[in-house]
XYZ file of C-alpha atoms in Angstrom:
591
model
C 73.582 118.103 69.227
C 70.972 117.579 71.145
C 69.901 118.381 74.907
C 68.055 115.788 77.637
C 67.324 115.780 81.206
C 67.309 112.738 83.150
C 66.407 111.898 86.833
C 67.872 109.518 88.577
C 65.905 108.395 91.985
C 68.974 108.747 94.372
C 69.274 111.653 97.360
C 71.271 114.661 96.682
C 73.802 115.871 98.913
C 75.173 119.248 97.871
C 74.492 121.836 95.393
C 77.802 123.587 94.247
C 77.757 124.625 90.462
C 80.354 123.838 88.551
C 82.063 120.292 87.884
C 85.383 119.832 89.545
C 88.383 118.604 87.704
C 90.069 116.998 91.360
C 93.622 115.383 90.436
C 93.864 114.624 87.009
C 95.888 111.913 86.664
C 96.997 111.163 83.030
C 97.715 108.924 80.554
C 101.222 107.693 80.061
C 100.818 107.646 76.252
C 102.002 104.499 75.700
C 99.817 103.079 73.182
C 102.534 100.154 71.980
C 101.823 96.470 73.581
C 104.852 94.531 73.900
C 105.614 90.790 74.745
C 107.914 89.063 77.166
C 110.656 89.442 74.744
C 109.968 93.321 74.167
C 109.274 92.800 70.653
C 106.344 95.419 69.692
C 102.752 93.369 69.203
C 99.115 94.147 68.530
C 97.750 95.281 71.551
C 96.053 91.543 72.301
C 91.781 91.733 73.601
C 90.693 90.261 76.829
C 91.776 86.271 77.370
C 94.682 86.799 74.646
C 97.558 86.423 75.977
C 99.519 89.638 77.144
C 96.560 91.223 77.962
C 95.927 94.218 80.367
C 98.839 96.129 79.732
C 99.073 99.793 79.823
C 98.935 99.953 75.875
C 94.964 98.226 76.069
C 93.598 101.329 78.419
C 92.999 105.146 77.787
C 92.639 107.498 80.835
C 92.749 111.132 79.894
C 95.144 111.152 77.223
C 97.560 114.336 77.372
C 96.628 117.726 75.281
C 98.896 120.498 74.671
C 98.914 124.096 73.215
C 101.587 126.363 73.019
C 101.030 129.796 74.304
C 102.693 132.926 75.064
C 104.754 132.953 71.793
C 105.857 129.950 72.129
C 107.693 130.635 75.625
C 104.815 128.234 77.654
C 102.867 125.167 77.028
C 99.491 124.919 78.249
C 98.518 120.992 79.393
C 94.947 120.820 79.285
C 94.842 117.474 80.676
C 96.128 118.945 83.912
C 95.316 122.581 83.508
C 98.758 123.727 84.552
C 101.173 125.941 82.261
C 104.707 125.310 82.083
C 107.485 127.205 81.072
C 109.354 126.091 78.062
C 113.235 125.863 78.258
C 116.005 127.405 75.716
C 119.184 125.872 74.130
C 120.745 127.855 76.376
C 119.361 126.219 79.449
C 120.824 122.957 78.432
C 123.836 122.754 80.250
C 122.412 124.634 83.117
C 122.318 123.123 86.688
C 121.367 124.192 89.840
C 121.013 123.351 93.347
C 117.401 123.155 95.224
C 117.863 126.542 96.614
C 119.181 127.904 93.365
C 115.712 126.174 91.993
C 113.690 127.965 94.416
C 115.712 131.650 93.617
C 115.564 130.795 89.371
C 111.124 131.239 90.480
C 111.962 134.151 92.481
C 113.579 135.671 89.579
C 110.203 134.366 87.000
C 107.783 136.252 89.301
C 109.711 139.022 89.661
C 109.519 139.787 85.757
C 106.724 138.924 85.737
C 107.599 135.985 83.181
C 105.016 135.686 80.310
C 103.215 138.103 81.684
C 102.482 136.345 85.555
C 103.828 136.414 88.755
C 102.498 132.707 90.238
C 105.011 130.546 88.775
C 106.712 127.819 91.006
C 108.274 124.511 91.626
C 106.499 121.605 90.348
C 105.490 118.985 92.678
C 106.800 115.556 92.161
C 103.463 114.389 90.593
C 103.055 117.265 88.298
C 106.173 116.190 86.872
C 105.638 112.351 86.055
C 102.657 113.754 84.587
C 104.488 115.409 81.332
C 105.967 112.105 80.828
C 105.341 110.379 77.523
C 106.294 106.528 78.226
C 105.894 105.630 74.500
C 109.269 107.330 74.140
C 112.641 107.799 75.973
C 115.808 110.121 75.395
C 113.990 111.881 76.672
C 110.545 110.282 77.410
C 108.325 113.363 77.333
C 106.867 115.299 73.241
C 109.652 117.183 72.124
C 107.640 119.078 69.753
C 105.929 120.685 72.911
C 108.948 120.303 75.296
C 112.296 121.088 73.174
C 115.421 121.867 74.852
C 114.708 118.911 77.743
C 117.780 117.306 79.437
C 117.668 114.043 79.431
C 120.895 113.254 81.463
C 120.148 115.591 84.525
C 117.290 115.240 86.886
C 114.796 118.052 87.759
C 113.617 119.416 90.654
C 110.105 119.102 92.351
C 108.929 121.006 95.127
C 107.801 117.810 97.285
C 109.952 116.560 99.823
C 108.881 114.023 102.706
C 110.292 113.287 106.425
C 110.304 109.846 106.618
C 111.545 108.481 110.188
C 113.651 111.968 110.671
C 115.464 112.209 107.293
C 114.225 115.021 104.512
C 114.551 113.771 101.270
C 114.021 115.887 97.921
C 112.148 114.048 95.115
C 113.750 114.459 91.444
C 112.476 113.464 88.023
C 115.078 112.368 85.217
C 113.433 112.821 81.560
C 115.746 109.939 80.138
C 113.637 107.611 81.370
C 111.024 108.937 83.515
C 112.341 108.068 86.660
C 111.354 109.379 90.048
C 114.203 109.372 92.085
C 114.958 111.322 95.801
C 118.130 112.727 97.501
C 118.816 113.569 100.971
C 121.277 116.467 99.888
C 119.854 119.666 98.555
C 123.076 120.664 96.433
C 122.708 117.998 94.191
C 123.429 119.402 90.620
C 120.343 119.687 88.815
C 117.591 121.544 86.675
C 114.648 123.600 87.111
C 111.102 123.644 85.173
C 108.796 126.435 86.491
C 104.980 125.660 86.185
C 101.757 127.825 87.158
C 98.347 126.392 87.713
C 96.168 124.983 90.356
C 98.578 122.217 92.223
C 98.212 118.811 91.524
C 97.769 117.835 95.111
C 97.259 114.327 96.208
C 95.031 114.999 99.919
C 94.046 112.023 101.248
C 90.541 111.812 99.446
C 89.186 108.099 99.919
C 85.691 106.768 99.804
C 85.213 103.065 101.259
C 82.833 101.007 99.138
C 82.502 98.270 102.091
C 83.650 95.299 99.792
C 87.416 95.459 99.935
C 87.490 98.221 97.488
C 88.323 102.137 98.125
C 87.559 104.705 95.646
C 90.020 107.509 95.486
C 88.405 110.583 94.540
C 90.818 113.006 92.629
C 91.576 110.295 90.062
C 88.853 108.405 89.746
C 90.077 105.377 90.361
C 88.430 101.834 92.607
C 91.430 99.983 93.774
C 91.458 96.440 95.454
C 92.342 96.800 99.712
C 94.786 94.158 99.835
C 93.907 91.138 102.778
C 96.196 89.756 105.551
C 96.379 86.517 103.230
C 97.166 88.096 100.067
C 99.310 91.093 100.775
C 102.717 89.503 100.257
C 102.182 87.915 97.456
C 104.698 88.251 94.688
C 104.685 88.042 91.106
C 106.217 87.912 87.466
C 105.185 91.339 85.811
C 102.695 88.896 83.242
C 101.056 86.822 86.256
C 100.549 90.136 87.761
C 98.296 91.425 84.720
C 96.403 87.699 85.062
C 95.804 88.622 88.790
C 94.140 91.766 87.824
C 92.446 90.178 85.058
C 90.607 87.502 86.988
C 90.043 89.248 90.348
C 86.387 89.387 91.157
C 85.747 92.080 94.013
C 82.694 94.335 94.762
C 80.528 92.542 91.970
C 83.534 93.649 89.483
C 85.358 91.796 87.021
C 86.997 94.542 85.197
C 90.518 95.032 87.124
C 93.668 95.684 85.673
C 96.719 96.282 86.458
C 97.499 100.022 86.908
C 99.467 102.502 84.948
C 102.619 103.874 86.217
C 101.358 107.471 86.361
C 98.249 105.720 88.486
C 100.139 103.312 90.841
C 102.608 106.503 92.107
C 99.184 108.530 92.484
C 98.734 106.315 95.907
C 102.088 107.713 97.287
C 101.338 110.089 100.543
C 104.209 112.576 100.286
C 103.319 113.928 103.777
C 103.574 110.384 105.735
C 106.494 110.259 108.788
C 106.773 106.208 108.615
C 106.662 103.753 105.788
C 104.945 102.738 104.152
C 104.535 105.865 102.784
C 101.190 105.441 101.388
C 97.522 106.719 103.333
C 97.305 104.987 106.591
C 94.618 103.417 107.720
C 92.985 102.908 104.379
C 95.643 101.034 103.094
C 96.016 99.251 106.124
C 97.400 95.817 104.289
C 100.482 97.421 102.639
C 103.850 95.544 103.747
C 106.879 97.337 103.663
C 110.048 95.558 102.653
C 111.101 92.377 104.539
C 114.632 91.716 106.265
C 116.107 90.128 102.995
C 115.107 93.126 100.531
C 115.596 96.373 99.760
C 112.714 97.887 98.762
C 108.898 97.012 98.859
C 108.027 97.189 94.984
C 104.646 97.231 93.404
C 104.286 96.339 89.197
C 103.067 98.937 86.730
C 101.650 98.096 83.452
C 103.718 100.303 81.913
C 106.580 98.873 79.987
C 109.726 100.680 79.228
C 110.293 101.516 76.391
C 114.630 101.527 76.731
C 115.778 97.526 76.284
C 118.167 96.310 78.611
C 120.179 93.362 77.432
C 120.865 90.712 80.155
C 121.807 87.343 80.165
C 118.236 85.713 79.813
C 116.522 88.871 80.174
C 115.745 92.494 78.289
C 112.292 93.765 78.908
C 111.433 95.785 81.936
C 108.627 97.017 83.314
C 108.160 100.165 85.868
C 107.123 99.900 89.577
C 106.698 101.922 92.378
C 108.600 101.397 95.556
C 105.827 102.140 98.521
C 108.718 102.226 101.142
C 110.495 105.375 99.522
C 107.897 106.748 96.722
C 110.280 106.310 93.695
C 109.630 104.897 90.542
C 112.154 101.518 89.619
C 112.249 99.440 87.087
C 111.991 95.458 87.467
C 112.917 92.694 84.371
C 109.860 90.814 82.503
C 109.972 86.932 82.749
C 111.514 85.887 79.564
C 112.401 82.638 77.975
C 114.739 81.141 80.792
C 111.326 82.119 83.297
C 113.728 84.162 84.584
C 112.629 87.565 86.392
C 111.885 90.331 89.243
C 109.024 89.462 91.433
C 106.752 92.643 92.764
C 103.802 92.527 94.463
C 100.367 94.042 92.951
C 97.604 95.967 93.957
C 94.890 96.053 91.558
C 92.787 98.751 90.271
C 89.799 99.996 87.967
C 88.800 102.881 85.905
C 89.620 105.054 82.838
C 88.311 102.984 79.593
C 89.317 99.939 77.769
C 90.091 100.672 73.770
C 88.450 98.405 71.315
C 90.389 98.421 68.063
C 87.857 100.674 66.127
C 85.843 101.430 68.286
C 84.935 104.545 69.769
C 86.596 106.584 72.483
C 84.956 108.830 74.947
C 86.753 112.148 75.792
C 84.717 113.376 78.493
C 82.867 113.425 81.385
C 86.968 112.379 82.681
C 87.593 110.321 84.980
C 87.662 111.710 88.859
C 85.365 114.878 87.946
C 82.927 115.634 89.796
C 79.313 116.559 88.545
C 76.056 117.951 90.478
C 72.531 118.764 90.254
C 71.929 121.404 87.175
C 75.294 120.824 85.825
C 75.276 120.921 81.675
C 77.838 117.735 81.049
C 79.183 117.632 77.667
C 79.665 114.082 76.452
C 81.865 113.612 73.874
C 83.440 110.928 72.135
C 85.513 110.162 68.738
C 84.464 108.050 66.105
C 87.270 106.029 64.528
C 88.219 106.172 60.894
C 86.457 104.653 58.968
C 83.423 105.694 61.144
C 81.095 103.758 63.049
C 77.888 104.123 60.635
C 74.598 104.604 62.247
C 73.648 106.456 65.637
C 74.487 105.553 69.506
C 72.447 104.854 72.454
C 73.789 106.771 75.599
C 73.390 105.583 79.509
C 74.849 106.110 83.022
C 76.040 103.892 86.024
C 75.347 104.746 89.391
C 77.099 101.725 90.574
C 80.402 101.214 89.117
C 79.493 100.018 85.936
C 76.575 97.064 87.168
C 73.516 98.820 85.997
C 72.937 101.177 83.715
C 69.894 103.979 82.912
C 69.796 105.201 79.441
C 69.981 108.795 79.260
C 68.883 108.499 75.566
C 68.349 105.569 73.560
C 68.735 107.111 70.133
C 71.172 109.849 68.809
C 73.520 110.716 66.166
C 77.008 109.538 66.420
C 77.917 113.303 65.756
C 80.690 113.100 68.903
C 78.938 115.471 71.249
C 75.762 115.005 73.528
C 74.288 117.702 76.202
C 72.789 116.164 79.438
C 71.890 118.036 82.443
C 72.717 115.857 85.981
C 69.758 115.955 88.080
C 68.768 114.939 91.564
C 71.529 112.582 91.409
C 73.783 110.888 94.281
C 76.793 108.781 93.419
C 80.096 108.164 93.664
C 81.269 105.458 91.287
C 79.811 106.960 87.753
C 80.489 105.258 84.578
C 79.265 106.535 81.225
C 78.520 104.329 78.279
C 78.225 104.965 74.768
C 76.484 101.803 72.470
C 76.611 101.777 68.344
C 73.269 100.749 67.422
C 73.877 98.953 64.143
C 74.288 95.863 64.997
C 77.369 94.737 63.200
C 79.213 97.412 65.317
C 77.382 96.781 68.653
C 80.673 95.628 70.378
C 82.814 98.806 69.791
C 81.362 100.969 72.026
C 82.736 102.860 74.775
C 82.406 102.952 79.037
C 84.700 105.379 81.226
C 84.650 106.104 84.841
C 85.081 106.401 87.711
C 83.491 110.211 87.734
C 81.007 111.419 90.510
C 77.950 113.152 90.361
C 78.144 113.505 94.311
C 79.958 112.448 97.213
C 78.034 110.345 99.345
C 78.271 110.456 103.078
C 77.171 107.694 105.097
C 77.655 105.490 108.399
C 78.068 101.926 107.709
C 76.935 99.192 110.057
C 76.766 95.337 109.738
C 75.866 93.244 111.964
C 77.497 89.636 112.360
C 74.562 88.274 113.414
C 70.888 89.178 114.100
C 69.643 87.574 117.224
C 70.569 87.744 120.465
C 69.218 85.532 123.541
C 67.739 86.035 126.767
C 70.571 83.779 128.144
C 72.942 86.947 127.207
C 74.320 85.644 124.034
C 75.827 88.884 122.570
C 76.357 89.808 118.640
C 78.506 92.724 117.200
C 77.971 95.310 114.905
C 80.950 96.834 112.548
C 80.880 100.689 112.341
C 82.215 102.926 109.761
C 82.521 106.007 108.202
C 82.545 105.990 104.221
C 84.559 108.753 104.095
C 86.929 111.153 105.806
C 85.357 113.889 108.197
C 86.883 117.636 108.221
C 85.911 117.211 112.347
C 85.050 114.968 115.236
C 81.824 113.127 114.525
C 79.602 111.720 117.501
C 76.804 109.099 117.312
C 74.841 107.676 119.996
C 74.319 103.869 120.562
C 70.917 103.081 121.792
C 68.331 99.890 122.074
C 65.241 100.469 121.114
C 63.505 98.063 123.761
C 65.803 98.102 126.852
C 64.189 95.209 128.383
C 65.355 92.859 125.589
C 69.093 94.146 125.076
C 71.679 96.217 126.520
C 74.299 97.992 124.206
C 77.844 98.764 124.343
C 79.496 101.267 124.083
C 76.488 104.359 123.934
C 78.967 106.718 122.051
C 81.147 106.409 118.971
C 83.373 108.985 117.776
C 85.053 109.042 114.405
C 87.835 111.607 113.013
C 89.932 112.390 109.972
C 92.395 110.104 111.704
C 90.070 106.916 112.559
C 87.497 107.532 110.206
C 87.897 103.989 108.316
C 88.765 101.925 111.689
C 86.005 99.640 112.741
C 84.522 100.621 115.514
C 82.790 97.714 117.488
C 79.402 98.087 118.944
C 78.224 94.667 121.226
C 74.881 93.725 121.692
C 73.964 91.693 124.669
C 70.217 89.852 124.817
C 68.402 90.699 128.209
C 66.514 88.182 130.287
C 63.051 89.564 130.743
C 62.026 85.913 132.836
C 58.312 85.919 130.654
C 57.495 83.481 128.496
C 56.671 86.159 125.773
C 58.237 84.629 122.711
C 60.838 86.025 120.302
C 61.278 89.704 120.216
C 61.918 92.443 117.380
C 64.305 94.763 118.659
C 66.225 97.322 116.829
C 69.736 98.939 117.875
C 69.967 102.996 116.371
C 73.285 104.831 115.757
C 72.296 108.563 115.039
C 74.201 111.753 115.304
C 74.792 113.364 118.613
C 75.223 117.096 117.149
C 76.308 118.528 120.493
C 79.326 117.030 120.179
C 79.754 116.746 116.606
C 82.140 119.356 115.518
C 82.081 118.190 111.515
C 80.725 120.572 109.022
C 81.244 118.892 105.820
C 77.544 117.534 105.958
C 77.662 114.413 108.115
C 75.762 116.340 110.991
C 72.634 115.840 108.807
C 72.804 112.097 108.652
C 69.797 109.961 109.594
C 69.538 107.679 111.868
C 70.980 104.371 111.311
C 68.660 101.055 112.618
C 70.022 97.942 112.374
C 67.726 94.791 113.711
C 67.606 92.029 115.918
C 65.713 89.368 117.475
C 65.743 88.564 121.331
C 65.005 84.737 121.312
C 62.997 83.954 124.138
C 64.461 81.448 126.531
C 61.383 80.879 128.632
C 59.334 79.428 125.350
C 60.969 77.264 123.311
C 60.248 76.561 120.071
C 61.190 72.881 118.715
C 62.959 71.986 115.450
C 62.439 68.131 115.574
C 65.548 68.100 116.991
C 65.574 70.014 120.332
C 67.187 73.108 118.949
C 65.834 76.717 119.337
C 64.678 78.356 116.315
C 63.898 82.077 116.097
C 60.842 83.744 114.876
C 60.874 85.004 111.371
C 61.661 88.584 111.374
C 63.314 91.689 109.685
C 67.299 90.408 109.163
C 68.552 93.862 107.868
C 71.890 94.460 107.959
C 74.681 95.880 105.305
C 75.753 99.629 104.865
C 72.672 102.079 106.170
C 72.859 105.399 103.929
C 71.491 107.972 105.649
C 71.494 111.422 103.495
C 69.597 113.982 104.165
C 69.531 116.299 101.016
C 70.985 120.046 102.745
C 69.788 123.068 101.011
């Protein structure tokens, strides 16, 4: 193994320690392609038909230990410990307070040895679910004694439009479900562990893409014009496939376990997912019943129908449950869901290799020892690898080394580094093997703040033509943030407003500045101008590091009215000048 250090020319942020594991959202297991038909298939490569379902992607594939004598099993995907049922427990049922007194009763034994065990929250549970199987779809050999007819109680519960509903997770299948009555007969799974929270964590990337930062994950920001279309479950995978947004071409469409990752447990109207980021979401129309969005994930359990017998899981937006709609099949007969596309986690290569960490949604910073490591497939990938890192997505990449063994382990320590869309890749170097290497992301090896400001236009004239500039945050502030609008030459341009303020509420709503050209009445040709947006830290109340932004300048010209300049055709041309414009980082490294 050996040990490098690379710098990256990019602006620190923060200097915590350790890497953060944030949500951990993992893989479904299902490794098994299937066609139209659900017949079983070799998972196909990119342009085959069938391709970019869940069986072609890895994101960090499940790992469990069984501890305490066998009475708990330790997921080190997630880092939680759960409790591992009896025989006896099988025909058990209880209500959701029962649920809540059966923990009582753990911690006050102390069960295992601990005294934090609790209710799992609805995620935590559709995380232990293996979707390769069913009856019950989770590893028996970890998770014996599971009831596959009776649902199980989560802790999470919403308030949607004044009714409380309790979510449930039924192991037959691996179906999220909800109730409005607490005394529903059911059964209880204690867990301990960090929670698997979802907080509303989002990072704007300015080109119709948001990156969500405790899985890792870009996803495509649906557009007035596309967000109600509908699909077959197999056009929606095309969709993914050929979407080109941000400079990427490597969508997909998402996993179950990822597409129910977007659902905001804690929102009062539908839909229920984080408002405004997802401001393009449609909730059902008059003539349905639910607003539906397709997994890749097939299940597993056939149905037979007239015409059809392959499903596929979705996730209903309006009520955050899981459902299942039917594959096209031969009579092109078939639900239609809509789709939101996403990207992240790693593509498998059929013998190639397979990187097992950095993981996807962890977050890395400056002096931090990351441990890449990878498997090599049997047979083995002869020769040794060349290693290298995005700090874009996946667009670029800088070599962290060019030459090492393909022993499965590498040492790198982060340095001066500021990113939020990391991808990792991992190249064979003989040549015959070249194409089965390796890229995963979406990790971070800091979280950038930054105002964004583009302008529509760059000139302005003395006549009092106006342009406007867009304004946002790239991420949520803890507090109130206040910048001040001013012109740089007030003889040449007025601005409006002089004072923005953004929020954890408003953070990602444009905020409109207008620029209006000034009428100086001298003939004193085209004029540079620049409008600045910098903090106003009096009334800034945010702490999480955007008080230390710099200024943000975004030019203009003022064309001159009173000396006009002649195309050949009795138009007015502008001077050549600076046309800047775009998204304006300003980080000031904090020590």
């Amino acid at each position: 193994m050996k040990k490098k250090h690379i710098a990256l020319a990019l602006i620190l942020w923060s200097l915590p320690l350790l890497p953060v594991w944030a949500f951990g959202v993992t893989d479904t297991g299902q490794t098994t392609c299937f066609d139209n038909e659900g017949n079983a298939i070799a998972c196909p490569s990119p342009g085959q038909p069938f391709y970019g379902q869940d069986g072609n992607f890895l994101i960090n594939p499940p790992s469990f230990s069984k501890t305490d004598s066998d009475k708990t099993v330790t997921d080190h995907a997630t880092g939680l410990t759960w409790e591992v049922k009896t025989a006896a427990s099988l025909e058990e049922t209880v209500t959701q307070t029962e649920a809540l007194a059966y923990i009582d009763g753990l911690n006050a034994e102390a069960f295992c040895g601990h005294r934090d065990w609790r209710l799992p929250t609805i995620l935590e549970l559709h995380a232990m679910v293996d979707f390769e199987h069913d009856g019950p779809a989770v590893d028996t050999d970890f998770f014996p004694n599971t009831q596959k007819t009776r649902h199980y109680w989560s802790s999470t519960t919403s308030e949607v439009e004044g009714v409380t509903k309790y979510y449930l997770l039924n192991f037959d299948l691996g179906h999220v479900s909800n109730t409005t009555n607490p005394d529903t007969a059911a059964t209880v799974r204690a867990v301990r562990g960090a929670p698997l929270t979802n907080p509303s964590r989002y990072h704007l990337n300015m080109d119709n893409t948001v990156t969500d930062f405790n899985t890792g994950l870009i996803w495509e920001l649906k557009t007035q014009e596309n967000t109600s279309d509908k699909w077959h479950q197999h056009m929606a995978a095309a969709y993914c496939n050929d979407l080109e947004i941000g400079g990427y071409t490597d969508w997909r469409l998402p996993t179950i376990k990822e597409l129910l990752t977007l659902i905001d447990y804690t929102r009062t109207e539908q839909p229920m997912l984080h408002m405004p980021v997802f401001t393009n979401s449609v909730i059902a129309f008059h003539s349905e019943i639910s607003a539906c969005y397709w997994s890749s994930t097939t299940s597993v359990t056939p149905v037979i129908q007239t015409g059809k017998k392959t499903m596929a899981w979705a996730v209903d937006i309006q009520h955050g449950v899981t459902k299942r709609g039917f594959k096209t099949s031969q009579d092109n007969s078939g639900d239609a869901f809509r789709v939101r596309a996403v990207r992240g986690g790693q593509a498998l290569q059929p013998g190639g290799l397979v990187i097992t960490n950095p993981k996807p949604g962890s977050t890395w910073h400056k002096g931090d020892t990351m441990l890449i490591t990878w498997e090599n497939p049997s047979p083995e990938i002869p020769g040794n690898v060349a290693i290298a890192i995005s700090c874009d997505g996946g667009k670029s990449f800088a070599s962290i080394t060019d030459d090492t063994p393909s022993d499965g382990a590498y040492s790198w320590t982060v340095t001066e580094q500021d990113d939020v869309n990391g991808v990792l890749k991992i190249m064979p170097l003989h040549g015959a093997y070249a194409a089965r290497g390796a890229s995963t992301g979406i990790f971070y090896t800091e979280c950038r703040k930054y105002l964004c400001a583009i302008p529509h236009d760059d000139t302005t004239r003395e006549i009092g033509s106006q342009a406007v500039i867009d304004v946002k945050l790239s991420t949520a502030p803890e507090n109130t943030v206040a910048f001040d609008v001013t012109c740089s030459d007030d003889t040449e341009a007025r601005v409006t407003p002089k004072a923005l303020f953004f929020s954890s509420e408003n953070w990602c709503d444009t905020q409109y500045v207008t620029v209006t050209g000034k009428d100086d009445t001298e003939a004193d040709g085209n004029q540079d101008y620049y409008v600045n947006v910098s903090v106003n830290t009096e009334f800034t109340k945010d702490t999480s590091g955007f008080a230390a932004l710099a200024p943000t300048q975004v030019s203009f010209t003022n064309i001159d009215d009173d000396t006009k300049q002649s195309d050949g055709e009795g138009s007015v041309k502008a001077a050549d000048g600076d046309t800047s414009g775009g998204c304006f980082i300003g980080c000031l490294e904090t020590l």
